[in-house]
PDB file of C-alpha atoms in Angstrom:
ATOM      1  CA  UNK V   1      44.992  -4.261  39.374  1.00 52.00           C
ATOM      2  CA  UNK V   2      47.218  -1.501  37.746  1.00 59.00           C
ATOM      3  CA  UNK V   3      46.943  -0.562  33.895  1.00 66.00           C
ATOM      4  CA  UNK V   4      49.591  -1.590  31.908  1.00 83.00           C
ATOM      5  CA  UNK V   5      52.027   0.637  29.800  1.00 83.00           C
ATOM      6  CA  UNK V   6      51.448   0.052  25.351  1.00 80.00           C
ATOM      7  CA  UNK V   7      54.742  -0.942  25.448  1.00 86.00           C
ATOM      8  CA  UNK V   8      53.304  -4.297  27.453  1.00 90.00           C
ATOM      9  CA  UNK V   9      50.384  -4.492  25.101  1.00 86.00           C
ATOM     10  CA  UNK V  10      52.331  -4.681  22.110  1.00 87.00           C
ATOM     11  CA  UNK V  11      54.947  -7.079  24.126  1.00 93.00           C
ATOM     12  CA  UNK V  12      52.114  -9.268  24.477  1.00 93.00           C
ATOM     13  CA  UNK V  13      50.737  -8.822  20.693  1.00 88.00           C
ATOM     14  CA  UNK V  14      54.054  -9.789  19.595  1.00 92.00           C
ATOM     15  CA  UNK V  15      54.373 -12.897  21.538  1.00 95.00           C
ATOM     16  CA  UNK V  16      50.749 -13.728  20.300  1.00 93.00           C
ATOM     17  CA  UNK V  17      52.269 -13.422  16.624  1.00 89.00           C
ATOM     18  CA  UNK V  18      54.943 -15.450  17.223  1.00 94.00           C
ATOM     19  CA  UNK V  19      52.352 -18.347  18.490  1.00 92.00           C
ATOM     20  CA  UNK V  20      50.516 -17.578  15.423  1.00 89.00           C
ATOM     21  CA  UNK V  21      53.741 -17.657  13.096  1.00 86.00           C
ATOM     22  CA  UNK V  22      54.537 -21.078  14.542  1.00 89.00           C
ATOM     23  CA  UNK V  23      50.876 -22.468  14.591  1.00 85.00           C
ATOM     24  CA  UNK V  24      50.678 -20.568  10.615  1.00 80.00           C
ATOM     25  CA  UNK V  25      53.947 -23.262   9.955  1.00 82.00           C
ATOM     26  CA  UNK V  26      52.586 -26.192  11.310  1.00 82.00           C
ATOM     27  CA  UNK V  27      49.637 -25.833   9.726  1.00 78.00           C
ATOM     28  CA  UNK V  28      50.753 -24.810   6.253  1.00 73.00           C
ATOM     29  CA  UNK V  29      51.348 -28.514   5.332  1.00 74.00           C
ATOM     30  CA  UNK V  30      47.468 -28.980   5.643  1.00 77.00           C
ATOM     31  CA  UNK V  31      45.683 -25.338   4.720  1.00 69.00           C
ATOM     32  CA  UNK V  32      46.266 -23.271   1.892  1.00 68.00           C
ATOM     33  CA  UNK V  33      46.891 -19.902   3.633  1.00 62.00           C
ATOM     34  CA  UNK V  34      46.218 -18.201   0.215  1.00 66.00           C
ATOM     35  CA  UNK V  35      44.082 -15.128  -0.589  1.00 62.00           C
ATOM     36  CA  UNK V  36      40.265 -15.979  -1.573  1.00 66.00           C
ATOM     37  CA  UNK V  37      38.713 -13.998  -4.466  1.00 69.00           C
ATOM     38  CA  UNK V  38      35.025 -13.166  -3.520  1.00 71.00           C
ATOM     39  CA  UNK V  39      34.306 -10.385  -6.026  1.00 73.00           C
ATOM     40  CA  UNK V  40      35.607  -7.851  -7.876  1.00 75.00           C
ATOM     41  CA  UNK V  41      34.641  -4.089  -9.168  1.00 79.00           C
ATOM     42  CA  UNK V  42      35.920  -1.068 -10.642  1.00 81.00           C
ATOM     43  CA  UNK V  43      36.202   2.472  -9.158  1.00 82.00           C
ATOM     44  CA  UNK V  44      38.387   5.227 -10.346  1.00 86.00           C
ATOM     45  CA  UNK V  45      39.504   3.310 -13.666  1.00 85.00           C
ATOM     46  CA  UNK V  46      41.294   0.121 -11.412  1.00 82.00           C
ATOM     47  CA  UNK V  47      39.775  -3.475 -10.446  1.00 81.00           C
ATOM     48  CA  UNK V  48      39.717  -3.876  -7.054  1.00 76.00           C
ATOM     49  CA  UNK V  49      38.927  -7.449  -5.691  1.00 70.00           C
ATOM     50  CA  UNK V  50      37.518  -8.339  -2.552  1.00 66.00           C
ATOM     51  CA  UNK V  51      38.427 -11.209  -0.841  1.00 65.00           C
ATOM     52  CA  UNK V  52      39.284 -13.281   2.865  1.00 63.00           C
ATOM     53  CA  UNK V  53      42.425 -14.467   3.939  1.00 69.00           C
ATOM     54  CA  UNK V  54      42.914 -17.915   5.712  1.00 72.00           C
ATOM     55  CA  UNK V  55      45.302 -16.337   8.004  1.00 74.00           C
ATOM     56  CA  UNK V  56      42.797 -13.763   9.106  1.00 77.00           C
ATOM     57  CA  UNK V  57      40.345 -16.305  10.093  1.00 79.00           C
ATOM     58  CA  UNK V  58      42.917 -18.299  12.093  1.00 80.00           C
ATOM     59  CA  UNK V  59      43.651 -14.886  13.979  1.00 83.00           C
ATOM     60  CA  UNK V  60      39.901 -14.265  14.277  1.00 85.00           C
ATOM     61  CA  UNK V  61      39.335 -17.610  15.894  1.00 88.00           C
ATOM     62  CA  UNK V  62      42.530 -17.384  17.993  1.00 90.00           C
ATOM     63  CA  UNK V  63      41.471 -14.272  19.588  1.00 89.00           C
ATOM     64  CA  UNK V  64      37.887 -14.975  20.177  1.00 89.00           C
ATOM     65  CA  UNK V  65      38.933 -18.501  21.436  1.00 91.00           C
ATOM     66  CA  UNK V  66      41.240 -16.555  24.332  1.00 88.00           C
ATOM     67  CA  UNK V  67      38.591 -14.112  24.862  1.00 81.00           C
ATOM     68  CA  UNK V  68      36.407 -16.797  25.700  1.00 83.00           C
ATOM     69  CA  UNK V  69      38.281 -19.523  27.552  1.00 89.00           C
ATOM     70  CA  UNK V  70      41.123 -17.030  28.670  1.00 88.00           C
ATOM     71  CA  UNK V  71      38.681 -14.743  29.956  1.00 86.00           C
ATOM     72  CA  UNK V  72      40.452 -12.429  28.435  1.00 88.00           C
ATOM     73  CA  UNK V  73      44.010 -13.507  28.208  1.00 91.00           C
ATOM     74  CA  UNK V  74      45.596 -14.530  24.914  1.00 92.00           C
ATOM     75  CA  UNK V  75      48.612 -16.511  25.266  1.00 92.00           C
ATOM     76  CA  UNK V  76      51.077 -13.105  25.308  1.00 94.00           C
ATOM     77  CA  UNK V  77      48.818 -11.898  27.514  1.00 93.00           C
ATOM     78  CA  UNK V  78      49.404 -14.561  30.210  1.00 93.00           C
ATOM     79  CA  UNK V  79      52.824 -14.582  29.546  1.00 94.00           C
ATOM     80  CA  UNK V  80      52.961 -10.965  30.279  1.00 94.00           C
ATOM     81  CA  UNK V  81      50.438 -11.250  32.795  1.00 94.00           C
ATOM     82  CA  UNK V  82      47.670  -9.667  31.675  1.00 93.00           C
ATOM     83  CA  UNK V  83      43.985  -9.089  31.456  1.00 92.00           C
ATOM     84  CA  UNK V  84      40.865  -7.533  30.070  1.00 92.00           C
ATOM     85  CA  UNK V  85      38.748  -6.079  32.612  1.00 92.00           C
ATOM     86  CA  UNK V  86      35.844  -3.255  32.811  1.00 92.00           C
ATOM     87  CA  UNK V  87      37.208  -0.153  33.630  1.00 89.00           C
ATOM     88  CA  UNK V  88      36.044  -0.733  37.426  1.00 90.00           C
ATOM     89  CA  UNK V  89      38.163  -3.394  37.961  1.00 88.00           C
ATOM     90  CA  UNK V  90      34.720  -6.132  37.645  1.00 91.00           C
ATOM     91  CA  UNK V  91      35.470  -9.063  34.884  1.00 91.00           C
ATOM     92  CA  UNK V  92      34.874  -8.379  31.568  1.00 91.00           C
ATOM     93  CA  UNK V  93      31.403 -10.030  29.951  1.00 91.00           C
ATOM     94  CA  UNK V  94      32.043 -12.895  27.323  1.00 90.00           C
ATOM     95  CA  UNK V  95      29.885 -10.509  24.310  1.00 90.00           C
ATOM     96  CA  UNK V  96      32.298  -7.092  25.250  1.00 92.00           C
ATOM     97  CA  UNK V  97      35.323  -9.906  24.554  1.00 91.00           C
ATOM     98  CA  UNK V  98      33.779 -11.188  21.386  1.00 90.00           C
ATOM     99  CA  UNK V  99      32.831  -7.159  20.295  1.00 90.00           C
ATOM    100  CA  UNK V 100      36.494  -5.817  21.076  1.00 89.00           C
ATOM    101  CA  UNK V 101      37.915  -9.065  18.897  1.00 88.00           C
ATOM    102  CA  UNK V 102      35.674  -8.054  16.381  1.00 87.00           C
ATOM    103  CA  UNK V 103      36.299  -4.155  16.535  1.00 87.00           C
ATOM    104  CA  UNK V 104      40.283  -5.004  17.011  1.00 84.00           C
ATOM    105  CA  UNK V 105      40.536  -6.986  14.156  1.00 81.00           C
ATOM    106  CA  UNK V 106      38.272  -5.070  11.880  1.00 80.00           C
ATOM    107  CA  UNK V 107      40.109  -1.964  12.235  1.00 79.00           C
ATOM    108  CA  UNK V 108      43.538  -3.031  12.554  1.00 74.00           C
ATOM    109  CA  UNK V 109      43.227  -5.005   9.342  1.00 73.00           C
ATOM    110  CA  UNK V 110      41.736  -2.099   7.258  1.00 74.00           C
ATOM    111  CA  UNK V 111      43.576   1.154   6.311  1.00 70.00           C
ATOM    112  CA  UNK V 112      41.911   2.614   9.842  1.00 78.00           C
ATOM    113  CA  UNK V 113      45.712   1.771  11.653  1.00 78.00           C
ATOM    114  CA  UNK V 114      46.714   5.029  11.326  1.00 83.00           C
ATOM    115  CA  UNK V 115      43.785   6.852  12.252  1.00 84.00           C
ATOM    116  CA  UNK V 116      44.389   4.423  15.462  1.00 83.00           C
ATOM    117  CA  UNK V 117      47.969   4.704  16.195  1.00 82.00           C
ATOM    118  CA  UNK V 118      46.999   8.865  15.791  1.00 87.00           C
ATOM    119  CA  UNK V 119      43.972   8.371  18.434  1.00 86.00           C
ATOM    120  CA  UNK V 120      46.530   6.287  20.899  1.00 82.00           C
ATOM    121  CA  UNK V 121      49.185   9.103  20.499  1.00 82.00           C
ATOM    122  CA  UNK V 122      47.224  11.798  21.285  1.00 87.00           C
ATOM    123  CA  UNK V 123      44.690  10.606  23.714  1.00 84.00           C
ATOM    124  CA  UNK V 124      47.132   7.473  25.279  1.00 79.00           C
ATOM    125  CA  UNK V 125      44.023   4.965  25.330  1.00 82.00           C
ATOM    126  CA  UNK V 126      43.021   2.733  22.398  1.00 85.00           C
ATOM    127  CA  UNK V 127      40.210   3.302  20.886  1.00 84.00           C
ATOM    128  CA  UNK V 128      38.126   0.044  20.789  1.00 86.00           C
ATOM    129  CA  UNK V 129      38.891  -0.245  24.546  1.00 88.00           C
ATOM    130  CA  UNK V 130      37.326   2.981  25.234  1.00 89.00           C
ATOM    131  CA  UNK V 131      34.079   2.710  22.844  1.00 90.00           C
ATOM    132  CA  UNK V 132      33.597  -0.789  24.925  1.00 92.00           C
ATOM    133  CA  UNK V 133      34.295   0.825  28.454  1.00 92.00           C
ATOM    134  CA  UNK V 134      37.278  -1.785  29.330  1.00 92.00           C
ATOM    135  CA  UNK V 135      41.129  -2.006  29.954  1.00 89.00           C
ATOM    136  CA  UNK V 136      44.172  -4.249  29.973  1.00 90.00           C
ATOM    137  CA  UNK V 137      44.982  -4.341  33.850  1.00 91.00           C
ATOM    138  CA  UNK V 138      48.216  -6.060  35.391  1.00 90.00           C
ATOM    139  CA  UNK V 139      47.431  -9.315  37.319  1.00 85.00           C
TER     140      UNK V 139
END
């Protein structure tokens, strides 16, 4: 297997968004995709208000659902022909799928992006992959 450029990863992230856009449609007729207020405080003078997002769930489960039954392959990733994999090559373990779903979507969701995009630029490897000792290989 030979690891793939970012320019494929984010290829296959955007094809994975435009499933999600399209399942997001179809499904908007039954789920309210809206915001849901948890709780709210104050800090510095302002409300802030946490809550979950519909949307973010559906993403959650989408990913974790590849992870799992893809072994590792969302749908852009097939398309694109690609896989998560240990860094020697072996197959990836069901729980480092699940973790690097969870780490993924925690910290692109949360003002951490940029510290991430940063990381990428200056040490070409994403961060989450590297804490969990896997790639994105070609198949």
């Amino acid at each position: 297997m030979k690891t793939v450029s970012i320019e494929k990863r984010v290829y296959a992230l955007l094809l994975d968004g435009i499933f999600l856009s399209i399942l997001f449609t179809l499904l908007s007729s039954l789920i309210d995709f809206n915001s849901y207020k948890i709780d709210s405080f104050v800090l510095f003078n302002r409300e802030w208000v946490v809550s979950y997002s519909i949307r973010f769930i559906v993403f959650f489960v989408y990913f974790i659902t590849f992870d799992i039954f893809g072994h590792g392959s969302s749908f852009g990733k097939q398309i694109m022909k690609l896989q998560i994999v240990n860094c020697d090559d072996t197959k990836a373990s069901t729980s480092k799928l699940i973790y690097r779903t969870i780490l993924k979507s925690f910290l692109l969701f949360t003002f951490l992006m940029p510290i991430l995009l940063l990381y990428y630029l200056l040490k070409k490897e994403v961060y989450y992959d590297k804490i969990l000792k896997i790639s994105v290989k070609k198949i």
